[in-house]
Coordinates of C-alpha atoms in Angstrom, one line a residue:
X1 CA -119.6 -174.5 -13.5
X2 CA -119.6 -172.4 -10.6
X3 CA -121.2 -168.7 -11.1
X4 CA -120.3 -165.8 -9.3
X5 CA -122.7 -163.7 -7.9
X6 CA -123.6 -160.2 -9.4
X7 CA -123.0 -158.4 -6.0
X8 CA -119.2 -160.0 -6.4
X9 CA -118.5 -157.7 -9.5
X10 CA -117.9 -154.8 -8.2
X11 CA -116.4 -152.3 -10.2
X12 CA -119.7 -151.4 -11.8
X13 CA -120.2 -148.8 -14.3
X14 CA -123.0 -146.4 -15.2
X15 CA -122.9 -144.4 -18.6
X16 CA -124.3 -141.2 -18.8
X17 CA -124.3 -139.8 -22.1
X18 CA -121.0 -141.3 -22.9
X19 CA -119.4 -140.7 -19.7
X20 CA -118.8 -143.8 -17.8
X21 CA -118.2 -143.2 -14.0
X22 CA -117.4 -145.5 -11.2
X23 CA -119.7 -146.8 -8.9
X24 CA -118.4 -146.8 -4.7
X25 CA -119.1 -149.7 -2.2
X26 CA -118.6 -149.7 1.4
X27 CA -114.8 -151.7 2.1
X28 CA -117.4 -154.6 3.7
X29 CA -118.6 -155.3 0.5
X30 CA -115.0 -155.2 -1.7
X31 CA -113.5 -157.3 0.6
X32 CA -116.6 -160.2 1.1
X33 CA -116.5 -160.4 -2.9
X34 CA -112.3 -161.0 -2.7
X35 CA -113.0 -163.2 -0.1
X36 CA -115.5 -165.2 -2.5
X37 CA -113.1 -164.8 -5.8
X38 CA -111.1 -166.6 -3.3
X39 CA -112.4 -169.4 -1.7
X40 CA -114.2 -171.3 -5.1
X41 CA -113.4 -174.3 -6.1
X42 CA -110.3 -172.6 -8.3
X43 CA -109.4 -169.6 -6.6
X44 CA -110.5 -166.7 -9.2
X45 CA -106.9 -164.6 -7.9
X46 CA -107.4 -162.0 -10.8
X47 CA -111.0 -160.9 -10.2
X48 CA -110.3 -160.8 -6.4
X49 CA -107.0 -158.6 -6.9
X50 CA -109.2 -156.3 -9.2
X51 CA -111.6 -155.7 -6.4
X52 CA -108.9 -155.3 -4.1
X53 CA -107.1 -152.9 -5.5
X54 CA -110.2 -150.8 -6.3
X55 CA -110.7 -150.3 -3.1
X56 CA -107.3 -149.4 -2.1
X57 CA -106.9 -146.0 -1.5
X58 CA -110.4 -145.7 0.1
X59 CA -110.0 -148.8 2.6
X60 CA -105.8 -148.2 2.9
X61 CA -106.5 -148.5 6.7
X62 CA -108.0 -151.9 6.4
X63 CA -105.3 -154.4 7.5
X64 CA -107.3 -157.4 5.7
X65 CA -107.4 -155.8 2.5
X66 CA -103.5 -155.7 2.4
X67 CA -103.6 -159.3 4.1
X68 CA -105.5 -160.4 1.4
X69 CA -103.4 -158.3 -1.5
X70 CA -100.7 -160.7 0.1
X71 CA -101.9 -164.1 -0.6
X72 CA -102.8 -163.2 -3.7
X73 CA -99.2 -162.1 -4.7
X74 CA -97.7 -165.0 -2.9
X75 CA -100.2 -167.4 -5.2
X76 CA -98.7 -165.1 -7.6
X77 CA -95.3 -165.5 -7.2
X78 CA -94.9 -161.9 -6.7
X79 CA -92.8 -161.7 -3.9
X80 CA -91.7 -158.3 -3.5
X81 CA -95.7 -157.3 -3.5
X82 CA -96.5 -160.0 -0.8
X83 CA -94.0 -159.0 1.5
X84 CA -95.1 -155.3 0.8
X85 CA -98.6 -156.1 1.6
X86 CA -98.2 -158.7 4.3
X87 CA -95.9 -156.1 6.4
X88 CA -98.6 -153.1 5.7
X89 CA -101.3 -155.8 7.2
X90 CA -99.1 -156.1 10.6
X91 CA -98.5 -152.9 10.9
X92 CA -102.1 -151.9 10.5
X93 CA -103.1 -154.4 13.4
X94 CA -104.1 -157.7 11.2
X95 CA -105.7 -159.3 14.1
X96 CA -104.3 -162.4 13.2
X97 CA -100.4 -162.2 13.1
X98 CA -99.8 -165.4 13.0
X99 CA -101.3 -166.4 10.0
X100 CA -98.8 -163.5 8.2
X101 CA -95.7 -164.8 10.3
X102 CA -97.1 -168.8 8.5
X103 CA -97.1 -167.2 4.8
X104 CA -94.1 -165.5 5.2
X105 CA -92.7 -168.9 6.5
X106 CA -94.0 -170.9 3.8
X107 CA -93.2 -169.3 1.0
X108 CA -89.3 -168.7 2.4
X109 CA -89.4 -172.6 2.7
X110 CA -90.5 -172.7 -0.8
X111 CA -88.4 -170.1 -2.3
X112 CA -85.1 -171.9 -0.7
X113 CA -86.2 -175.1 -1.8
X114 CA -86.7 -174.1 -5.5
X115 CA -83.2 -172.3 -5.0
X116 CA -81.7 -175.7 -3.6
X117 CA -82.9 -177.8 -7.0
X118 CA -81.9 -175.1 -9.1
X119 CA -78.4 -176.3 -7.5
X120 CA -78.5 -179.0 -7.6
X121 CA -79.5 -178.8 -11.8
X122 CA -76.8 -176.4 -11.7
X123 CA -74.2 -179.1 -11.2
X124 CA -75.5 -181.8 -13.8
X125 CA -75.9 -179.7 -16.7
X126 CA -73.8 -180.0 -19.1
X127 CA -75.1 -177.2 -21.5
X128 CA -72.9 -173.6 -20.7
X129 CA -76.0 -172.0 -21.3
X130 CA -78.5 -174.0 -19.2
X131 CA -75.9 -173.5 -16.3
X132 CA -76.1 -170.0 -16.6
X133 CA -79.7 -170.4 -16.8
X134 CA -80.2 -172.5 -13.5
X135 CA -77.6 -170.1 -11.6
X136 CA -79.6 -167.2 -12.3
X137 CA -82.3 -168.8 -11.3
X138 CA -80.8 -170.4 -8.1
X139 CA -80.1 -167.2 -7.1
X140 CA -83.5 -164.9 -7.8
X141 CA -84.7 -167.9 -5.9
X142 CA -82.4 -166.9 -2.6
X143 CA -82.7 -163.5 -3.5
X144 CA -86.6 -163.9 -2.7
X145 CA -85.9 -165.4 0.1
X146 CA -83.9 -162.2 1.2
X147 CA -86.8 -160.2 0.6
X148 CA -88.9 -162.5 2.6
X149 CA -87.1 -162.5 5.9
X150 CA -83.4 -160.7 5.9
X151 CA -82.0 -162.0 8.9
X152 CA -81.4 -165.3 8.1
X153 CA -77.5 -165.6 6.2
X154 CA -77.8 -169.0 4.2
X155 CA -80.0 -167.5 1.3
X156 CA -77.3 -164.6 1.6
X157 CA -74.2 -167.0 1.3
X158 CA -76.0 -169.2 -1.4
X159 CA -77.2 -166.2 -4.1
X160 CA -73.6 -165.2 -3.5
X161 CA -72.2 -168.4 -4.6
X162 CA -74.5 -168.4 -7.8
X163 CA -73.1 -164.5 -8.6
X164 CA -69.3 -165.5 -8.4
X165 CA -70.2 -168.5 -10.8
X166 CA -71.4 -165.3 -13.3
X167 CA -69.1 -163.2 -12.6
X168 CA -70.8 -160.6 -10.6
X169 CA -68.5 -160.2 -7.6
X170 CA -69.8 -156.6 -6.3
X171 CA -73.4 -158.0 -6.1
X172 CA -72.0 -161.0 -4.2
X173 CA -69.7 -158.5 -1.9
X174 CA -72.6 -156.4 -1.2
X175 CA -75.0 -159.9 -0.1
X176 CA -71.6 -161.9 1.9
X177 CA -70.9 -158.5 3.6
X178 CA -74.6 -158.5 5.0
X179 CA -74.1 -162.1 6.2
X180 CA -71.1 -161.4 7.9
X181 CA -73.2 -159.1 9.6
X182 CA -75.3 -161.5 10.6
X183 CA -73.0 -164.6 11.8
X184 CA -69.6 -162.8 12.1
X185 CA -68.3 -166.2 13.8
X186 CA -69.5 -168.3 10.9
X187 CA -66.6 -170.2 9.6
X188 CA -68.4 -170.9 6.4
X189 CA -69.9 -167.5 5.6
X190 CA -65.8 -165.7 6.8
X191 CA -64.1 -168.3 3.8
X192 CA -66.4 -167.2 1.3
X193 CA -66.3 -163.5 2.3
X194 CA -62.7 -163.5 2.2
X195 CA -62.6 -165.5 -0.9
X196 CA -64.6 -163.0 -3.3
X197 CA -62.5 -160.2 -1.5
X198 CA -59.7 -161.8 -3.1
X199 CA -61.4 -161.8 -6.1
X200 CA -62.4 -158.6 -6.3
X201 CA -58.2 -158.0 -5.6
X202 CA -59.0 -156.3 -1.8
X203 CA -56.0 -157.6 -0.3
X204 CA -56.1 -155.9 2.9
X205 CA -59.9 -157.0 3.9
X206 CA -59.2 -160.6 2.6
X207 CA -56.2 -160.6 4.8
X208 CA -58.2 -159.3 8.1
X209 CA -61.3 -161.7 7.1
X210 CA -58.9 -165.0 6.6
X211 CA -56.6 -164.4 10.0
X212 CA -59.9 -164.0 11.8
X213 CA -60.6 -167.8 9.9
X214 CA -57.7 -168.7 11.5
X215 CA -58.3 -167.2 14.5
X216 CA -61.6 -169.4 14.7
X217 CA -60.0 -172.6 13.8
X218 CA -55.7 -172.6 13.9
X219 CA -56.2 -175.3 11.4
X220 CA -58.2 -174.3 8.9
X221 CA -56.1 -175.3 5.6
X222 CA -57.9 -172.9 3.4
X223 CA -57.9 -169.8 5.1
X224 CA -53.8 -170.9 6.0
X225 CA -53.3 -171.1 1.8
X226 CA -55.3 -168.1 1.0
X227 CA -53.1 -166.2 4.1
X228 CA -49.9 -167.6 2.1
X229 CA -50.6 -166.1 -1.1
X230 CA -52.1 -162.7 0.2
X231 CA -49.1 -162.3 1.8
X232 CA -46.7 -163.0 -1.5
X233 CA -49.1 -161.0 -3.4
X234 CA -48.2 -158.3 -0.9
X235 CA -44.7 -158.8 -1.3
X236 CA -44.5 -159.9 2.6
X237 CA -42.2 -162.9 1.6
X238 CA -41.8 -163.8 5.2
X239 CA -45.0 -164.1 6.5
X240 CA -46.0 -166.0 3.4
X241 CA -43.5 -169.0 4.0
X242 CA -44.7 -168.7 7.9
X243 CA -48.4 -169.9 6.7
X244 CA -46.9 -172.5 4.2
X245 CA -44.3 -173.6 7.3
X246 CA -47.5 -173.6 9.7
X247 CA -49.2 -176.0 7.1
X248 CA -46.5 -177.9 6.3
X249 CA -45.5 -178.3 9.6
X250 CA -49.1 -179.3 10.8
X251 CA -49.4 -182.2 7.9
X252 CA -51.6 -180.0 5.9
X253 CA -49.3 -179.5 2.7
X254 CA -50.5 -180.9 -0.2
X255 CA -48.2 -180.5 -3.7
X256 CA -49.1 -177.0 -4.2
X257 CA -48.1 -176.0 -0.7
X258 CA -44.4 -177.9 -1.0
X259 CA -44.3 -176.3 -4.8
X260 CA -45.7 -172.4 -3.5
X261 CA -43.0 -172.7 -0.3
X262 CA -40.2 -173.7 -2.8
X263 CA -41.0 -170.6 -4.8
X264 CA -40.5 -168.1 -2.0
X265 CA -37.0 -169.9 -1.1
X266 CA -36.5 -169.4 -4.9
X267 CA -37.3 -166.1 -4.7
X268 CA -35.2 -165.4 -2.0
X269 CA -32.4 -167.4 -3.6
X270 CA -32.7 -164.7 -6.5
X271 CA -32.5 -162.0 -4.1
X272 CA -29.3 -163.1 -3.0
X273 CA -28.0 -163.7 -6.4
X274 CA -28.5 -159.5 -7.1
X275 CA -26.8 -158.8 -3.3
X276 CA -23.8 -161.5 -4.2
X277 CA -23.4 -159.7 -7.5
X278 CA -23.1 -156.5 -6.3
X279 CA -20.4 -157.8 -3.7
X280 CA -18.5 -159.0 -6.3
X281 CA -18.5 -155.9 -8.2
X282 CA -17.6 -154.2 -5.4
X283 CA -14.6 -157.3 -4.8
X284 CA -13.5 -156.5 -8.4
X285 CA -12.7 -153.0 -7.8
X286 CA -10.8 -154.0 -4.3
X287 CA -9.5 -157.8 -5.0
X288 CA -8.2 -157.6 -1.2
X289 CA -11.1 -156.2 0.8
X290 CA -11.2 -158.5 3.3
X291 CA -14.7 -157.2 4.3
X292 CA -16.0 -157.5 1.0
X293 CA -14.8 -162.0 1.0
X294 CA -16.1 -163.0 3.9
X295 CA -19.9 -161.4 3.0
X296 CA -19.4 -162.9 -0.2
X297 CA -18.9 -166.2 1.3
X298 CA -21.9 -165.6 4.0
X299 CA -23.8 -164.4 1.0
X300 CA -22.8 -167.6 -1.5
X301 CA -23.1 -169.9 1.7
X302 CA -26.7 -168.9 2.6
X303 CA -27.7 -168.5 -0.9
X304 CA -26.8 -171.8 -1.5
X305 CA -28.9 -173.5 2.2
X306 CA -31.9 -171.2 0.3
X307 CA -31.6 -173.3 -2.7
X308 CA -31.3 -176.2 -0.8
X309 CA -34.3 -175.7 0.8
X310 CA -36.4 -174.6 -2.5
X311 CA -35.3 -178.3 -4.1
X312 CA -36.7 -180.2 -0.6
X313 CA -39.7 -178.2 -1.3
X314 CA -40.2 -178.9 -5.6
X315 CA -38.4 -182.4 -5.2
X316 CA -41.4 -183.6 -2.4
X317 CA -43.7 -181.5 -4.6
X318 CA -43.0 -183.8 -7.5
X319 CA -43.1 -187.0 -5.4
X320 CA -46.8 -185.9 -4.9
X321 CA -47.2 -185.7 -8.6
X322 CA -44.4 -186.7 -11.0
X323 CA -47.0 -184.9 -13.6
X324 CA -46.8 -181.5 -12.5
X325 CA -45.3 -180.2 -15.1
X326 CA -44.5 -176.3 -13.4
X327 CA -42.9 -178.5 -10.5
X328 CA -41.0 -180.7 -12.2
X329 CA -39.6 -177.2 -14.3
X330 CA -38.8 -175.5 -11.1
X331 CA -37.2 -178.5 -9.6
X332 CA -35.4 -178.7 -12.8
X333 CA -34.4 -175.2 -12.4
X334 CA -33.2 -175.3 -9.0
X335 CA -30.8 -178.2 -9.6
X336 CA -29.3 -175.7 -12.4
X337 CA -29.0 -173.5 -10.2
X338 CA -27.2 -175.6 -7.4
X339 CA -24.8 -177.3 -10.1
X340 CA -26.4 -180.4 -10.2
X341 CA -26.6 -181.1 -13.9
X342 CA -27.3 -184.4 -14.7
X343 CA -30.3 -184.5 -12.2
X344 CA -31.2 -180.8 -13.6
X345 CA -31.3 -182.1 -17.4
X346 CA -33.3 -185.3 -16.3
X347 CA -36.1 -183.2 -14.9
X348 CA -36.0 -180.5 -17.9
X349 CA -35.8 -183.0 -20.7
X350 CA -39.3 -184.9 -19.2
X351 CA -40.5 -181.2 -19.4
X352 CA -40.1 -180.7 -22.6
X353 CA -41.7 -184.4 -23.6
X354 CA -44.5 -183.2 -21.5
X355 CA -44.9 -179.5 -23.3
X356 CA -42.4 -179.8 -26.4
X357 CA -42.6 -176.1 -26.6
X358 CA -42.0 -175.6 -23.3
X359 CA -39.7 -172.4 -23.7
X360 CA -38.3 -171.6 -20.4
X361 CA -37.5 -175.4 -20.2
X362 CA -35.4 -175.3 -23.6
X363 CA -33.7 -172.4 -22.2
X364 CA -32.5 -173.6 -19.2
X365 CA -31.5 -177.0 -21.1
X366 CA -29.5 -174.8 -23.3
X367 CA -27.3 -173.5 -20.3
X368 CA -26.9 -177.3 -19.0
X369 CA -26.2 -178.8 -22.2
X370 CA -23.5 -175.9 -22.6
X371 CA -22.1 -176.5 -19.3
X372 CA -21.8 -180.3 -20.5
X373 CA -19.9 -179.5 -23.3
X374 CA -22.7 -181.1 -25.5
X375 CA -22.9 -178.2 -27.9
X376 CA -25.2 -179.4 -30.2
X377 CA -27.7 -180.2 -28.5
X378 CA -26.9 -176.5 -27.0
X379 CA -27.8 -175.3 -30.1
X380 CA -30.7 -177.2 -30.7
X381 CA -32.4 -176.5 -27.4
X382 CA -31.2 -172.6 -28.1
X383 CA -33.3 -172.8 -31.1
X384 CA -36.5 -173.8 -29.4
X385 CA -36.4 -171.6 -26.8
X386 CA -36.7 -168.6 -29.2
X387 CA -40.1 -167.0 -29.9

């Protein structure tokens, strides 16, 4: 076995009546015994550190000493040290820069890689608790990788990705706000931006972040849908049915954009319901205001295009997927609402086989079977759509 030699053990010790005191070395002879704790056949990292670090203060100036510090902490995996060390080395003068610039390198390479598998473990584990394990991981891993070199965004966008999965959508604000810093033309790192902004329920920001998405690339579905929603979350009805009519109309609807349009024209349907009742209030009181029929008629004529339109929409959403239950309701719905009653007890009956205690359903069927005359079943159906 390999045996260091005495002049390598250097924090020596001389006792004096008890007292033990430390003995000094010139920073020549600290840093040639690191260099030997270093270079045997198994790198002796501890004893080298030791030595190191006892010279600190005294040889602070000398930019190997902190060069040195910094492979050991990278060895280490101590990567907040290294990069502490490594960056006191260059701005001491290391005379080799290079050779900082190639750790730095390597162990970024390493730290994204290990990051990466943690992913990719991430995705086949089938254990909740494991998963959580390997996305904490995954993301100290990119986190490192941050503290290694900051201007590069993927280890940004990817630690971000593992903090949504847990849950911590400040921390992943804070790390997708600094890549959008860094590539504000990234189309990738502007979705994912805007996304956890409308997680984190900042409407506004998600809306300037998505229409610069769109900005980028006119046809970018997602940043289209998430445009659509922000918009009906902001109660801006219009714009909304613009991004699903921009979709739509560019052969990018899938079900949920034909079932999401069909709810605004709902909506809107519902909105003229309130106006035309008002009017006819207003007709009761003055049977022979002229005024007052013809805006009930506009009123009950547009109401009744709006409805029109909203069972296009949950009729083609259906046609996508005769299993959606929610859009086989509101189609079923609609149809109630247009008079169409056979068609509208068709599509709430197979809502009710799909959810039996599907209550909205039974109450709507309650109103059909009613206006069937098929009281029974009217009773029935009132019965199970009661709490």
């Amino acid at each position: 076995m390999y045996k260091a030699l005495k002049t390598g053990v250097l924090v020596m010790t001389l006792t004096l009546g008890g007292i033990t005191a430390a003995q000094e070395y010139p920073c020549a002879v600290y840093l040639n015994s690191a260099r030997i704790y270093l270079k045997q056949s198994t790198p002796d990292n501890e004893s080298a550190r030791k030595n190191l670090e006892a010279a600190y203060q005294k040889c602070y100036e000398n930019a190997e000493l902190h060069y040195l510090l910094g492979l050991i902490y990278a060895d280490d995996y101590k990567i907040d040290k290294m990069v502490t060390e490594l960056g006191i080395a260059k701005k001491q003068g290391f005379a080799k820069p290079e050779e900082i610039k190639k750790v730095l390198e390597s162990k970024w390479v390493q730290e994204f890689q290990a990051g990466t598998k943690a992913l990719e473990q991430t995705d086949t584990a089938t254990v909740d608790s494991v998963r959580t394990a390997l996305q904490a991981q995954a993301a100290r891993y990119f986190e490192s990788c941050l503290m290694i070199d900051s201007t590069r965004f993927q280890p940004y966008v990817n630690a971000a990705a593992q903090l949504i999965e847990m849950n911590k959508l400040e921390k992943a604000d804070t790390l997708l706000s600094k890549a959008y810093s860094l590539v504000p033309e990234s189309l990738n790192v502007i979705l994912s931006y805007g996304i956890n902004l409308y997680n984190l329920e900042r409407y506004d920001q998600a809306i300037e972040i998505f229409q610069k998405a769109v900005a980028i690339d006119p046809n970018n579905s997602e940043a289209l849908i998430n445009l659509a929603s922000l918009y009906g979350l902001k109660g801006d009805r219009e714009k909304s049915r613009e991004m699903w009519d921009i979709l739509i109309e560019k052969g990018m609807a899938n079900k949920d954009v034909y079932f999401n349009r069909g709810l605004v024209f709902l909506i809107e349907a519902q909105d003229l319901t309130t106006k035309i009742n008002t009017t006819e209030d207003s007709l009761a009181k003055n049977p022979k205001n002229e005024a007052w029929k013809k805006q009930m008629a506009a009123l009950s004529s547009e109401k009744n295009k709006i409805l029109s339109k909203a069972e296009q929409d949950f009729s083609r959403s259906v046609e996508l997927d005769s299993q959606d239950m929610e859009a086989v309701y509101q189609l079923g719905f609609v149809l109630l609402l247009e008079g169409k009653l056979d068609e509208s007890m068709q599509n709430l009956e197979k809502v009710t086989q799909m959810k039996e205690d599907h209550k909205a359903a039974w109450e709507a069927l309650t109103v059909v079977y009613t206006k069937r005359g098929m009281m029974e079943k009217a009773r029935e159906a009132d019965a199970k759509s009661r709490p």
